[in-house]
Structure formats: C-alpha cells, structure tokens
Amino acid sequence: PSNDRHIQTLNFEEIERIKTLVIHDNILQTARKWLLIGVSIGQRVSDLIELKPSQMRAANNGGLYIDIIQKKTSQFVTIGVIDPFVINILQKDFPTPMSEPHFNKHIKEVCKLANITETVKGSKYNKDSKRKELNFYPKNELICSHDLRRSFATNYFGKIPTPILMEITGHKKESTFQ
C-alpha cells in the first residue's frame, strides 16, 4: 500500500554534490552522467539508458530538447533540458551504454562518494532472509534508477504545471503521478 511505501528522492542540494564530485573511475563517471541526465529528464530507466545523441536537438534559448518514444506506453514526449551541466554532458561527453543492474549498483556508490548517506527509512533486500526488509539505512544504499524519475517529479512539482510534468513522465492520471 502507498502508505507503507518509503520512497527516496535526491533534492537539488544532493544533485549539486553529485555534479561537483570528482570521480576518477570511468564506470562510476558513466553512472554519474546517467544519474544526472535521469534527474533532469524524469524518464523510466528503460528509456534513460537507451537514450541516443540522435534524439536531441537544440532549443532557441540555449537549452536542449530530447525526443523519446517511451517504451512502456509508446507515448511520444519531448523533454526540455535547461541545466548547463547536463547539456554539456549530452552534447560533449555523452555517456556510454550501461545495463540497468550495473547502473543501479553504481549509482549507489556515486551517492556514497557524494556523501548522500543520511539514515532514512526504506526497504532493502536481505540476502540471508531473501526478502526485502523495512528498516533504517544510509540513503545511498536505497537509491535506485526509479528514484531519479521520482526526484525529477518531486523537484519540479509546483515549479512546472502538473499537466506538463505528467506529459513528460507519461502519467495519464494525476493520482498515479502523485
């Protein structure tokens, strides 16, 4: 039930810590790029890690548009990107492909390096019991690819009209979006 769910999001301050993080490991650098793109475009991981430079086009205001046909819904969406840091990644330092399981593993490490380690309530898989267990864990251990989509929606809720946010994320009903 939704009242039992404990979702994680990255706020703007945490995203800034990830941006300024110095990473020498190429795999973690790639994961960081995908993470920053993910919190900027609000798409499901299946659409995020399949993104190609050919899906981008320049906007008149110096921003960038990304055109995606969402895999889950077959819905066409255009997302505007205005963050100069992310635009630079997309135009000059596009990340190499990464599988979803590796991405989820590596973004946890990126968040740990960025000191996103506050203790929060959430569910985590226990190898011994072979079940998810609700407890308090460092936030970096709970972050997963879907949290990037949630972060986008949470961070821009109230700043961008809800119908536009719903178009970007591909939600049909506001109750589902909420």
GROMACS .gro file of N, CA and C in nm:
model
  534
    1PRO      N    1   0.083  -0.121   0.000
    1PRO     CA    2   0.000   0.000   0.000
    1PRO      C    3   0.087   0.126   0.000
    2SER      N    4   0.034   0.233  -0.059
    2SER     CA    5   0.113   0.355  -0.072
    2SER      C    6   0.152   0.413   0.064
    3ASN      N    7   0.071   0.392   0.168
    3ASN     CA    8   0.109   0.446   0.299
    3ASN      C    9   0.223   0.367   0.364
    4ASP      N   10   0.256   0.249   0.310
    4ASP     CA   11   0.368   0.170   0.360
    4ASP      C   12   0.495   0.192   0.279
    5ARG      N   13   0.483   0.271   0.170
    5ARG     CA   14   0.597   0.292   0.082
    5ARG      C   15   0.687   0.402   0.137
    6HIS      N   16   0.813   0.380   0.126
    6HIS     CA   17   0.912   0.479   0.167
    6HIS      C   18   1.000   0.506   0.046
    7ILE      N   19   0.967   0.612  -0.025
    7ILE     CA   20   1.041   0.640  -0.148
    7ILE      C   21   1.158   0.733  -0.119
    8GLN      N   22   1.258   0.724  -0.204
    8GLN     CA   23   1.377   0.807  -0.190
    8GLN      C   24   1.382   0.903  -0.309
    9THR      N   25   1.424   1.024  -0.283
    9THR     CA   26   1.448   1.121  -0.390
    9THR      C   27   1.577   1.195  -0.360
   10LEU      N   28   1.634   1.249  -0.464
   10LEU     CA   29   1.752   1.334  -0.449
   10LEU      C   30   1.707   1.478  -0.467
   11ASN      N   31   1.737   1.563  -0.369
   11ASN     CA   32   1.699   1.704  -0.380
   11ASN      C   33   1.807   1.780  -0.456
   12PHE      N   34   1.783   1.908  -0.484
   12PHE     CA   35   1.876   1.987  -0.564
   12PHE      C   36   2.014   1.997  -0.499
   13GLU      N   37   2.018   2.006  -0.368
   13GLU     CA   38   2.148   2.016  -0.298
   13GLU      C   39   2.227   1.886  -0.316
   14GLU      N   40   2.161   1.773  -0.305
   14GLU     CA   41   2.229   1.644  -0.325
   14GLU      C   42   2.274   1.627  -0.470
   15ILE      N   43   2.191   1.672  -0.563
   15ILE     CA   44   2.228   1.665  -0.705
   15ILE      C   45   2.352   1.751  -0.730
   16GLU      N   46   2.357   1.867  -0.667
   16GLU     CA   47   2.474   1.955  -0.681
   16GLU      C   48   2.600   1.886  -0.627
   17ARG      N   49   2.587   1.814  -0.517
   17ARG     CA   50   2.702   1.740  -0.463
   17ARG      C   51   2.751   1.636  -0.563
   18ILE      N   52   2.658   1.572  -0.633
   18ILE     CA   53   2.694   1.472  -0.733
   18ILE      C   54   2.764   1.540  -0.851
   19LYS      N   55   2.716   1.658  -0.889
   19LYS     CA   56   2.778   1.732  -1.000
   19LYS      C   57   2.923   1.769  -0.968
   20THR      N   58   2.949   1.813  -0.847
   20THR     CA   59   3.082   1.862  -0.811
   20THR      C   60   3.177   1.752  -0.768
   21LEU      N   61   3.128   1.633  -0.758
   21LEU     CA   62   3.209   1.518  -0.717
   21LEU      C   63   3.318   1.490  -0.820
   22VAL      N   64   3.438   1.467  -0.772
   22VAL     CA   65   3.549   1.429  -0.860
   22VAL      C   66   3.558   1.277  -0.857
   23ILE      N   67   3.541   1.217  -0.974
   23ILE     CA   68   3.544   1.071  -0.985
   23ILE      C   69   3.649   1.033  -1.090
   24HIS      N   70   3.739   0.944  -1.054
   24HIS     CA   71   3.843   0.901  -1.147
   24HIS      C   72   3.810   0.767  -1.213
   25ASP      N   73   3.720   0.693  -1.154
   25ASP     CA   74   3.681   0.563  -1.209
   25ASP      C   75   3.585   0.585  -1.326
   26ASN      N   76   3.619   0.529  -1.443
   26ASN     CA   77   3.538   0.551  -1.564
   26ASN      C   78   3.396   0.498  -1.552
   27ILE      N   79   3.380   0.383  -1.488
   27ILE     CA   80   3.245   0.324  -1.475
   27ILE      C   81   3.158   0.411  -1.384
   28LEU      N   82   3.214   0.456  -1.273
   28LEU     CA   83   3.138   0.543  -1.183
   28LEU      C   84   3.111   0.679  -1.247
   29GLN      N   85   3.204   0.727  -1.328
   29GLN     CA   86   3.184   0.852  -1.401
   29GLN      C   87   3.066   0.838  -1.499
   30THR      N   88   3.060   0.725  -1.566
   30THR     CA   89   2.949   0.698  -1.659
   30THR      C   90   2.817   0.691  -1.582
   31ALA      N   91   2.816   0.621  -1.469
   31ALA     CA   92   2.695   0.611  -1.387
   31ALA      C   93   2.651   0.749  -1.339
   32ARG      N   94   2.747   0.833  -1.300
   32ARG     CA   95   2.715   0.969  -1.256
   32ARG      C   96   2.649   1.048  -1.369
   33LYS      N   97   2.702   1.037  -1.490
   33LYS     CA   98   2.642   1.108  -1.604
   33LYS      C   99   2.498   1.064  -1.626
   34TRP      N  100   2.475   0.932  -1.627
   34TRP     CA  101   2.338   0.882  -1.647
   34TRP      C  102   2.247   0.928  -1.532
   35LEU      N  103   2.298   0.928  -1.411
   35LEU     CA  104   2.220   0.972  -1.295
   35LEU      C  105   2.178   1.118  -1.314
   36LEU      N  106   2.272   1.204  -1.352
   36LEU     CA  107   2.241   1.345  -1.369
   36LEU      C  108   2.144   1.370  -1.485
   37ILE      N  109   2.159   1.293  -1.591
   37ILE     CA  110   2.062   1.302  -1.701
   37ILE      C  111   1.925   1.255  -1.651
   38GLY      N  112   1.923   1.147  -1.574
   38GLY     CA  113   1.798   1.090  -1.522
   38GLY      C  114   1.719   1.186  -1.436
   39VAL      N  115   1.787   1.260  -1.346
   39VAL     CA  116   1.714   1.355  -1.260
   39VAL      C  117   1.673   1.479  -1.337
   40SER      N  118   1.725   1.495  -1.459
   40SER     CA  119   1.691   1.611  -1.541
   40SER      C  120   1.580   1.583  -1.642
   41ILE      N  121   1.554   1.455  -1.672
   41ILE     CA  122   1.454   1.427  -1.776
   41ILE      C  123   1.336   1.343  -1.726
   42GLY      N  124   1.346   1.280  -1.611
   42GLY     CA  125   1.231   1.213  -1.549
   42GLY      C  126   1.177   1.092  -1.621
   43GLN      N  127   1.261   1.020  -1.693
   43GLN     CA  128   1.215   0.904  -1.769
   43GLN      C  129   1.245   0.773  -1.695
   44ARG      N  130   1.173   0.669  -1.734
   44ARG     CA  131   1.200   0.536  -1.680
   44ARG      C  132   1.339   0.492  -1.723
   45VAL      N  133   1.400   0.406  -1.646
   45VAL     CA  134   1.537   0.363  -1.675
   45VAL      C  135   1.548   0.299  -1.813
   46SER      N  136   1.443   0.230  -1.858
   46SER     CA  137   1.447   0.167  -1.991
   46SER      C  138   1.462   0.271  -2.101
   47ASP      N  139   1.404   0.389  -2.082
   47ASP     CA  140   1.418   0.496  -2.180
   47ASP      C  141   1.545   0.577  -2.157
   48LEU      N  142   1.584   0.592  -2.033
   48LEU     CA  143   1.704   0.669  -1.999
   48LEU      C  144   1.830   0.607  -2.058
   49ILE      N  145   1.855   0.481  -2.027
   49ILE     CA  146   1.983   0.421  -2.069
   49ILE      C  147   1.986   0.381  -2.216
   50GLU      N  148   1.872   0.395  -2.285
   50GLU     CA  149   1.866   0.371  -2.429
   50GLU      C  150   1.878   0.502  -2.508
   51LEU      N  151   1.891   0.613  -2.436
   51LEU     CA  152   1.898   0.744  -2.500
   51LEU      C  153   2.017   0.751  -2.595
   52LYS      N  154   1.996   0.818  -2.709
   52LYS     CA  155   2.099   0.833  -2.812
   52LYS      C  156   2.113   0.981  -2.847
   53PRO      N  157   2.232   1.024  -2.886
   53PRO     CA  158   2.251   1.165  -2.926
   53PRO      C  159   2.158   1.207  -3.040
   54SER      N  160   2.118   1.113  -3.124
   54SER     CA  161   2.029   1.147  -3.236
   54SER      C  162   1.890   1.190  -3.189
   55GLN      N  163   1.856   1.167  -3.062
   55GLN     CA  164   1.725   1.205  -3.008
   55GLN      C  165   1.725   1.349  -2.955
   56MET      N  166   1.839   1.419  -2.967
   56MET     CA  167   1.850   1.553  -2.912
   56MET      C  168   1.848   1.657  -3.023
   57ARG      N  169   1.796   1.775  -2.987
   57ARG     CA  170   1.800   1.888  -3.079
   57ARG      C  171   1.811   2.016  -2.996
   58ALA      N  172   1.877   2.114  -3.055
   58ALA     CA  173   1.900   2.240  -2.986
   58ALA      C  174   1.771   2.320  -2.975
   59ALA      N  175   1.757   2.390  -2.864
   59ALA     CA  176   1.645   2.481  -2.843
   59ALA      C  177   1.695   2.623  -2.868
   60ASN      N  178   1.605   2.711  -2.905
   60ASN     CA  179   1.642   2.851  -2.934
   60ASN      C  180   1.699   2.924  -2.814
   61ASN      N  181   1.661   2.883  -2.693
   61ASN     CA  182   1.704   2.952  -2.572
   61ASN      C  183   1.837   2.902  -2.516
   62GLY      N  184   1.909   2.820  -2.593
   62GLY     CA  185   2.035   2.765  -2.545
   62GLY      C  186   2.018   2.631  -2.475
   63GLY      N  187   1.895   2.591  -2.456
   63GLY     CA  188   1.867   2.462  -2.394
   63GLY      C  189   1.873   2.351  -2.497
   64LEU      N  190   1.817   2.240  -2.460
   64LEU     CA  191   1.821   2.121  -2.545
   64LEU      C  192   1.687   2.050  -2.534
   65TYR      N  193   1.640   1.996  -2.643
   65TYR     CA  194   1.520   1.912  -2.640
   65TYR      C  195   1.560   1.768  -2.665
   66ILE      N  196   1.495   1.678  -2.593
   66ILE     CA  197   1.514   1.535  -2.614
   66ILE      C  198   1.379   1.477  -2.654
   67ASP      N  199   1.376   1.407  -2.766
   67ASP     CA  200   1.254   1.343  -2.814
   67ASP      C  201   1.263   1.193  -2.787
   68ILE      N  202   1.162   1.141  -2.719
   68ILE     CA  203   1.161   1.000  -2.680
   68ILE      C  204   1.025   0.939  -2.711
   69ILE      N  205   1.025   0.817  -2.761
   69ILE     CA  206   0.903   0.737  -2.765
   69ILE      C  207   0.918   0.639  -2.649
   70GLN      N  208   0.837   0.659  -2.545
   70GLN     CA  209   0.851   0.579  -2.424
   70GLN      C  210   0.819   0.433  -2.451
   71LYS      N  211   0.905   0.345  -2.405
   71LYS     CA  212   0.887   0.202  -2.429
   71LYS      C  213   0.759   0.147  -2.367
   72LYS      N  214   0.732   0.184  -2.244
   72LYS     CA  215   0.619   0.126  -2.172
   72LYS      C  216   0.485   0.166  -2.233
   73THR      N  217   0.473   0.292  -2.272
   73THR     CA  218   0.343   0.344  -2.317
   73THR      C  219   0.336   0.373  -2.466
   74SER      N  220   0.449   0.367  -2.535
   74SER     CA  221   0.461   0.405  -2.677
   74SER      C  222   0.421   0.552  -2.698
   75GLN      N  223   0.426   0.630  -2.593
   75GLN     CA  224   0.389   0.771  -2.600
   75GLN      C  225   0.512   0.853  -2.641
   76PHE      N  226   0.492   0.948  -2.732
   76PHE     CA  227   0.598   1.039  -2.775
   76PHE      C  228   0.603   1.156  -2.679
   77VAL      N  229   0.721   1.186  -2.626
   77VAL     CA  230   0.738   1.303  -2.538
   77VAL      C  231   0.862   1.381  -2.580
   78THR      N  232   0.854   1.509  -2.558
   78THR     CA  233   0.968   1.597  -2.576
   78THR      C  234   0.998   1.659  -2.440
   79ILE      N  235   1.125   1.648  -2.400
   79ILE     CA  236   1.166   1.700  -2.270
   79ILE      C  237   1.267   1.811  -2.293
   80GLY      N  238   1.245   1.923  -2.231
   80GLY     CA  239   1.340   2.033  -2.237
   80GLY      C  240   1.443   2.020  -2.126
   81VAL      N  241   1.568   2.037  -2.162
   81VAL     CA  242   1.677   2.034  -2.063
   81VAL      C  243   1.738   2.172  -2.060
   82ILE      N  244   1.744   2.233  -1.940
   82ILE     CA  245   1.799   2.368  -1.928
   82ILE      C  246   1.924   2.373  -1.841
   83ASP      N  247   1.954   2.265  -1.770
   83ASP     CA  248   2.071   2.261  -1.682
   83ASP      C  249   2.198   2.259  -1.767
   84PRO      N  250   2.280   2.365  -1.761
   84PRO     CA  251   2.401   2.371  -1.843
   84PRO      C  252   2.496   2.253  -1.821
   85PHE      N  253   2.503   2.204  -1.699
   85PHE     CA  254   2.591   2.091  -1.668
   85PHE      C  255   2.547   1.967  -1.744
   86VAL      N  256   2.417   1.941  -1.743
   86VAL     CA  257   2.362   1.824  -1.811
   86VAL      C  258   2.368   1.842  -1.963
   87ILE      N  259   2.342   1.963  -2.010
   87ILE     CA  260   2.353   1.990  -2.154
   87ILE      C  261   2.494   1.962  -2.201
   88ASN      N  262   2.593   2.002  -2.123
   88ASN     CA  263   2.733   1.975  -2.159
   88ASN      C  264   2.760   1.825  -2.168
   89ILE      N  265   2.707   1.749  -2.075
   89ILE     CA  266   2.722   1.602  -2.080
   89ILE      C  267   2.659   1.549  -2.208
   90LEU      N  268   2.538   1.592  -2.236
   90LEU     CA  269   2.466   1.541  -2.352
   90LEU      C  270   2.532   1.579  -2.484
   91GLN      N  271   2.588   1.698  -2.492
   91GLN     CA  272   2.645   1.745  -2.618
   91GLN      C  273   2.792   1.711  -2.636
   92LYS      N  274   2.868   1.708  -2.526
   92LYS     CA  275   3.013   1.695  -2.540
   92LYS      C  276   3.074   1.572  -2.474
   93ASP      N  277   2.998   1.508  -2.386
   93ASP     CA  278   3.056   1.398  -2.308
   93ASP      C  279   2.951   1.288  -2.287
   94PHE      N  280   2.880   1.254  -2.395
   94PHE     CA  281   2.769   1.159  -2.386
   94PHE      C  282   2.816   1.026  -2.326
   95PRO      N  283   2.743   0.975  -2.227
   95PRO     CA  284   2.786   0.852  -2.160
   95PRO      C  285   2.771   0.727  -2.246
   96THR      N  286   2.856   0.631  -2.218
   96THR     CA  287   2.847   0.502  -2.287
   96THR      C  288   2.732   0.422  -2.228
   97PRO      N  289   2.678   0.326  -2.303
   97PRO     CA  290   2.567   0.245  -2.251
   97PRO      C  291   2.605   0.169  -2.124
   98MET      N  292   2.504   0.143  -2.043
   98MET     CA  293   2.524   0.070  -1.917
   98MET      C  294   2.397  -0.011  -1.892
   99SER      N  295   2.411  -0.133  -1.845
   99SER     CA  296   2.294  -0.215  -1.816
   99SER      C  297   2.224  -0.164  -1.690
  100GLU      N  298   2.096  -0.192  -1.680
  100GLU     CA  299   2.019  -0.146  -1.564
  100GLU      C  300   2.073  -0.201  -1.431
  101PRO      N  301   2.104  -0.331  -1.420
  101PRO     CA  302   2.158  -0.379  -1.292
  101PRO      C  303   2.289  -0.312  -1.254
  102HIS      N  304   2.378  -0.292  -1.351
  102HIS     CA  305   2.505  -0.225  -1.321
  102HIS      C  306   2.480  -0.079  -1.284
  103PHE      N  307   2.389  -0.016  -1.355
  103PHE     CA  308   2.355   0.124  -1.326
  103PHE      C  309   2.307   0.137  -1.182
  104ASN      N  310   2.213   0.053  -1.141
  104ASN     CA  311   2.161   0.059  -1.005
  104ASN      C  312   2.271   0.037  -0.901
  105LYS      N  313   2.359  -0.053  -0.929
  105LYS     CA  314   2.471  -0.079  -0.836
  105LYS      C  315   2.564   0.042  -0.827
  106HIS      N  316   2.597   0.099  -0.942
  106HIS     CA  317   2.696   0.207  -0.945
  106HIS      C  318   2.643   0.341  -0.895
  107ILE      N  319   2.512   0.367  -0.912
  107ILE     CA  320   2.462   0.496  -0.861
  107ILE      C  321   2.462   0.497  -0.708
  108LYS      N  322   2.451   0.382  -0.647
  108LYS     CA  323   2.463   0.373  -0.501
  108LYS      C  324   2.602   0.417  -0.458
  109GLU      N  325   2.702   0.373  -0.530
  109GLU     CA  326   2.841   0.409  -0.498
  109GLU      C  327   2.865   0.558  -0.525
  110VAL      N  328   2.810   0.611  -0.635
  110VAL     CA  329   2.823   0.754  -0.665
  110VAL      C  330   2.763   0.836  -0.552
  111CYS      N  331   2.644   0.797  -0.507
  111CYS     CA  332   2.579   0.870  -0.397
  111CYS      C  333   2.660   0.859  -0.268
  112LYS      N  334   2.721   0.746  -0.245
  112LYS     CA  335   2.806   0.730  -0.127
  112LYS      C  336   2.926   0.824  -0.135
  113LEU      N  337   2.989   0.831  -0.251
  113LEU     CA  338   3.104   0.921  -0.269
  113LEU      C  339   3.063   1.067  -0.254
  114ALA      N  340   2.939   1.099  -0.289
  114ALA     CA  341   2.887   1.236  -0.276
  114ALA      C  342   2.836   1.262  -0.134
  115ASN      N  343   2.858   1.168  -0.045
  115ASN     CA  344   2.819   1.178   0.095
  115ASN      C  345   2.668   1.193   0.114
  116ILE      N  346   2.593   1.120   0.032
  116ILE     CA  347   2.447   1.115   0.047
  116ILE      C  348   2.418   0.991   0.130
  117THR      N  349   2.448   1.004   0.258
  117THR     CA  350   2.450   0.888   0.348
  117THR      C  351   2.360   0.905   0.471
  118GLU      N  352   2.275   1.008   0.469
  118GLU     CA  353   2.189   1.025   0.586
  118GLU      C  354   2.105   0.899   0.605
  119THR      N  355   2.072   0.868   0.727
  119THR     CA  356   1.993   0.750   0.757
  119THR      C  357   1.846   0.779   0.730
  120VAL      N  358   1.786   0.694   0.646
  120VAL     CA  359   1.645   0.709   0.609
  120VAL      C  360   1.576   0.573   0.617
  121LYS      N  361   1.445   0.578   0.626
  121LYS     CA  362   1.367   0.456   0.633
  121LYS      C  363   1.338   0.406   0.491
  122GLY      N  364   1.356   0.278   0.472
  122GLY     CA  365   1.329   0.221   0.341
  122GLY      C  366   1.345   0.070   0.343
  123SER      N  367   1.315   0.009   0.231
  123SER     CA  368   1.325  -0.136   0.218
  123SER      C  369   1.448  -0.173   0.139
  124LYS      N  370   1.514  -0.277   0.186
  124LYS     CA  371   1.637  -0.324   0.123
  124LYS      C  372   1.636  -0.477   0.127
  125TYR      N  373   1.687  -0.536   0.019
  125TYR     CA  374   1.690  -0.682   0.009
  125TYR      C  375   1.794  -0.740   0.105
  126ASN      N  376   1.751  -0.839   0.182
  126ASN     CA  377   1.840  -0.910   0.273
  126ASN      C  378   1.875  -1.044   0.209
  127LYS      N  379   2.003  -1.065   0.181
  127LYS     CA  380   2.047  -1.189   0.116
  127LYS      C  381   2.018  -1.312   0.200
  128ASP      N  382   2.028  -1.299   0.333
  128ASP     CA  383   2.007  -1.413   0.422
  128ASP      C  384   1.859  -1.457   0.425
  129SER      N  385   1.771  -1.360   0.446
  129SER     CA  386   1.628  -1.394   0.454
  129SER      C  387   1.563  -1.403   0.316
  130LYS      N  388   1.634  -1.353   0.215
  130LYS     CA  389   1.583  -1.350   0.077
  130LYS      C  390   1.452  -1.271   0.067
  131ARG      N  391   1.443  -1.165   0.148
  131ARG     CA  392   1.326  -1.078   0.149
  131ARG      C  393   1.371  -0.933   0.162
  132LYS      N  394   1.280  -0.843   0.118
  132LYS     CA  395   1.304  -0.702   0.142
  132LYS      C  396   1.266  -0.672   0.286
  133GLU      N  397   1.351  -0.596   0.353
  133GLU     CA  398   1.325  -0.563   0.493
  133GLU      C  399   1.319  -0.412   0.511
  134LEU      N  400   1.212  -0.366   0.577
  134LEU     CA  401   1.195  -0.225   0.608
  134LEU      C  402   1.276  -0.193   0.733
  135ASN      N  403   1.363  -0.093   0.720
  135ASN     CA  404   1.449  -0.055   0.832
  135ASN      C  405   1.507   0.082   0.802
  136PHE      N  406   1.604   0.123   0.880
  136PHE     CA  407   1.676   0.248   0.855
  136PHE      C  408   1.812   0.214   0.796
  137TYR      N  409   1.843   0.278   0.683
  137TYR     CA  410   1.967   0.252   0.609
  137TYR      C  411   2.025   0.384   0.561
  138PRO      N  412   2.155   0.384   0.527
  138PRO     CA  413   2.209   0.504   0.461
  138PRO      C  414   2.137   0.524   0.327
  139LYS      N  415   2.102   0.647   0.297
  139LYS     CA  416   2.023   0.678   0.177
  139LYS      C  417   2.087   0.623   0.051
  140ASN      N  418   2.220   0.629   0.041
  140ASN     CA  419   2.287   0.582  -0.080
  140ASN      C  420   2.261   0.434  -0.106
  141GLU      N  421   2.236   0.356  -0.002
  141GLU     CA  422   2.211   0.213  -0.019
  141GLU      C  423   2.070   0.184  -0.074
  142LEU      N  424   1.982   0.282  -0.065
  142LEU     CA  425   1.844   0.263  -0.108
  142LEU      C  426   1.815   0.324  -0.245
  143ILE      N  427   1.901   0.415  -0.291
  143ILE     CA  428   1.878   0.482  -0.419
  143ILE      C  429   1.880   0.382  -0.534
  144CYS      N  430   1.782   0.394  -0.622
  144CYS     CA  431   1.778   0.310  -0.742
  144CYS      C  432   1.734   0.395  -0.861
  145SER      N  433   1.737   0.338  -0.978
  145SER     CA  434   1.710   0.413  -1.100
  145SER      C  435   1.573   0.481  -1.100
  146HIS      N  436   1.472   0.419  -1.044
  146HIS     CA  437   1.339   0.479  -1.045
  146HIS      C  438   1.333   0.604  -0.957
  147ASP      N  439   1.423   0.613  -0.861
  147ASP     CA  440   1.427   0.730  -0.774
  147ASP      C  441   1.469   0.856  -0.850
  148LEU      N  442   1.538   0.840  -0.961
  148LEU     CA  443   1.576   0.955  -1.043
  148LEU      C  444   1.451   1.018  -1.104
  149ARG      N  445   1.363   0.933  -1.150
  149ARG     CA  446   1.234   0.977  -1.206
  149ARG      C  447   1.150   1.045  -1.098
  150ARG      N  448   1.147   0.986  -0.981
  150ARG     CA  449   1.073   1.044  -0.868
  150ARG      C  450   1.135   1.178  -0.828
  151SER      N  451   1.267   1.185  -0.830
  151SER     CA  452   1.336   1.310  -0.794
  151SER      C  453   1.298   1.421  -0.890
  152PHE      N  454   1.297   1.390  -1.019
  152PHE     CA  455   1.257   1.489  -1.120
  152PHE      C  456   1.117   1.541  -1.089
  153ALA      N  457   1.023   1.451  -1.071
  153ALA     CA  458   0.884   1.490  -1.047
  153ALA      C  459   0.870   1.569  -0.916
  154THR      N  460   0.939   1.525  -0.812
  154THR     CA  461   0.932   1.593  -0.682
  154THR      C  462   0.996   1.730  -0.687
  155ASN      N  463   1.114   1.739  -0.749
  155ASN     CA  464   1.187   1.866  -0.753
  155ASN      C  465   1.117   1.973  -0.836
  156TYR      N  466   1.044   1.931  -0.938
  156TYR     CA  467   0.980   2.029  -1.026
  156TYR      C  468   0.831   2.045  -0.999
  157PHE      N  469   0.776   1.967  -0.906
  157PHE     CA  470   0.635   1.980  -0.870
  157PHE      C  471   0.613   2.119  -0.809
  158GLY      N  472   0.515   2.192  -0.862
  158GLY     CA  473   0.489   2.328  -0.815
  158GLY      C  474   0.569   2.433  -0.890
  159LYS      N  475   0.673   2.392  -0.961
  159LYS     CA  476   0.753   2.485  -1.042
  159LYS      C  477   0.713   2.476  -1.189
  160ILE      N  478   0.675   2.356  -1.231
  160ILE     CA  479   0.625   2.330  -1.366
  160ILE      C  480   0.481   2.284  -1.349
  161PRO      N  481   0.388   2.333  -1.430
  161PRO     CA  482   0.248   2.289  -1.415
  161PRO      C  483   0.236   2.136  -1.418
  162THR      N  484   0.154   2.084  -1.330
  162THR     CA  485   0.137   1.938  -1.316
  162THR      C  486   0.103   1.870  -1.449
  163PRO      N  487   0.012   1.924  -1.533
  163PRO     CA  488  -0.016   1.856  -1.660
  163PRO      C  489   0.109   1.840  -1.748
  164ILE      N  490   0.198   1.939  -1.745
  164ILE     CA  491   0.321   1.929  -1.824
  164ILE      C  492   0.414   1.824  -1.765
  165LEU      N  493   0.427   1.825  -1.633
  165LEU     CA  494   0.508   1.721  -1.568
  165LEU      C  495   0.455   1.582  -1.600
  166MET      N  496   0.323   1.568  -1.599
  166MET     CA  497   0.262   1.439  -1.629
  166MET      C  498   0.287   1.398  -1.774
  167GLU      N  499   0.287   1.495  -1.865
  167GLU     CA  500   0.320   1.463  -2.005
  167GLU      C  501   0.462   1.412  -2.016
  168ILE      N  502   0.555   1.480  -1.948
  168ILE     CA  503   0.696   1.441  -1.953
  168ILE      C  504   0.715   1.301  -1.895
  169THR      N  505   0.653   1.274  -1.782
  169THR     CA  506   0.672   1.144  -1.717
  169THR      C  507   0.586   1.034  -1.779
  170GLY      N  508   0.485   1.074  -1.857
  170GLY     CA  509   0.400   0.976  -1.923
  170GLY      C  510   0.286   0.923  -1.838
  171HIS      N  511   0.252   0.996  -1.730
  171HIS     CA  512   0.139   0.956  -1.647
  171HIS      C  513   0.009   1.007  -1.706
  172LYS      N  514  -0.092   0.922  -1.707
  172LYS     CA  515  -0.224   0.958  -1.760
  172LYS      C  516  -0.314   1.017  -1.651
  173LYS      N  517  -0.302   0.962  -1.529
  173LYS     CA  518  -0.389   1.005  -1.418
  173LYS      C  519  -0.306   1.076  -1.313
  174GLU      N  520  -0.360   1.185  -1.259
  174GLU     CA  521  -0.288   1.260  -1.158
  174GLU      C  522  -0.268   1.177  -1.031
  175SER      N  523  -0.363   1.088  -1.000
  175SER     CA  524  -0.349   1.005  -0.881
  175SER      C  525  -0.227   0.914  -0.892
  176THR      N  526  -0.202   0.862  -1.009
  176THR     CA  527  -0.083   0.778  -1.031
  176THR      C  528   0.042   0.863  -1.023
  177PHE      N  529   0.038   0.980  -1.083
  177PHE     CA  530   0.151   1.071  -1.080
  177PHE      C  531   0.187   1.108  -0.936
  178GLN      N  532   0.086   1.138  -0.854
  178GLN     CA  533   0.111   1.175  -0.715
  178GLN      C  534   0.175   1.060  -0.640
   0.00000   0.00000   0.00000
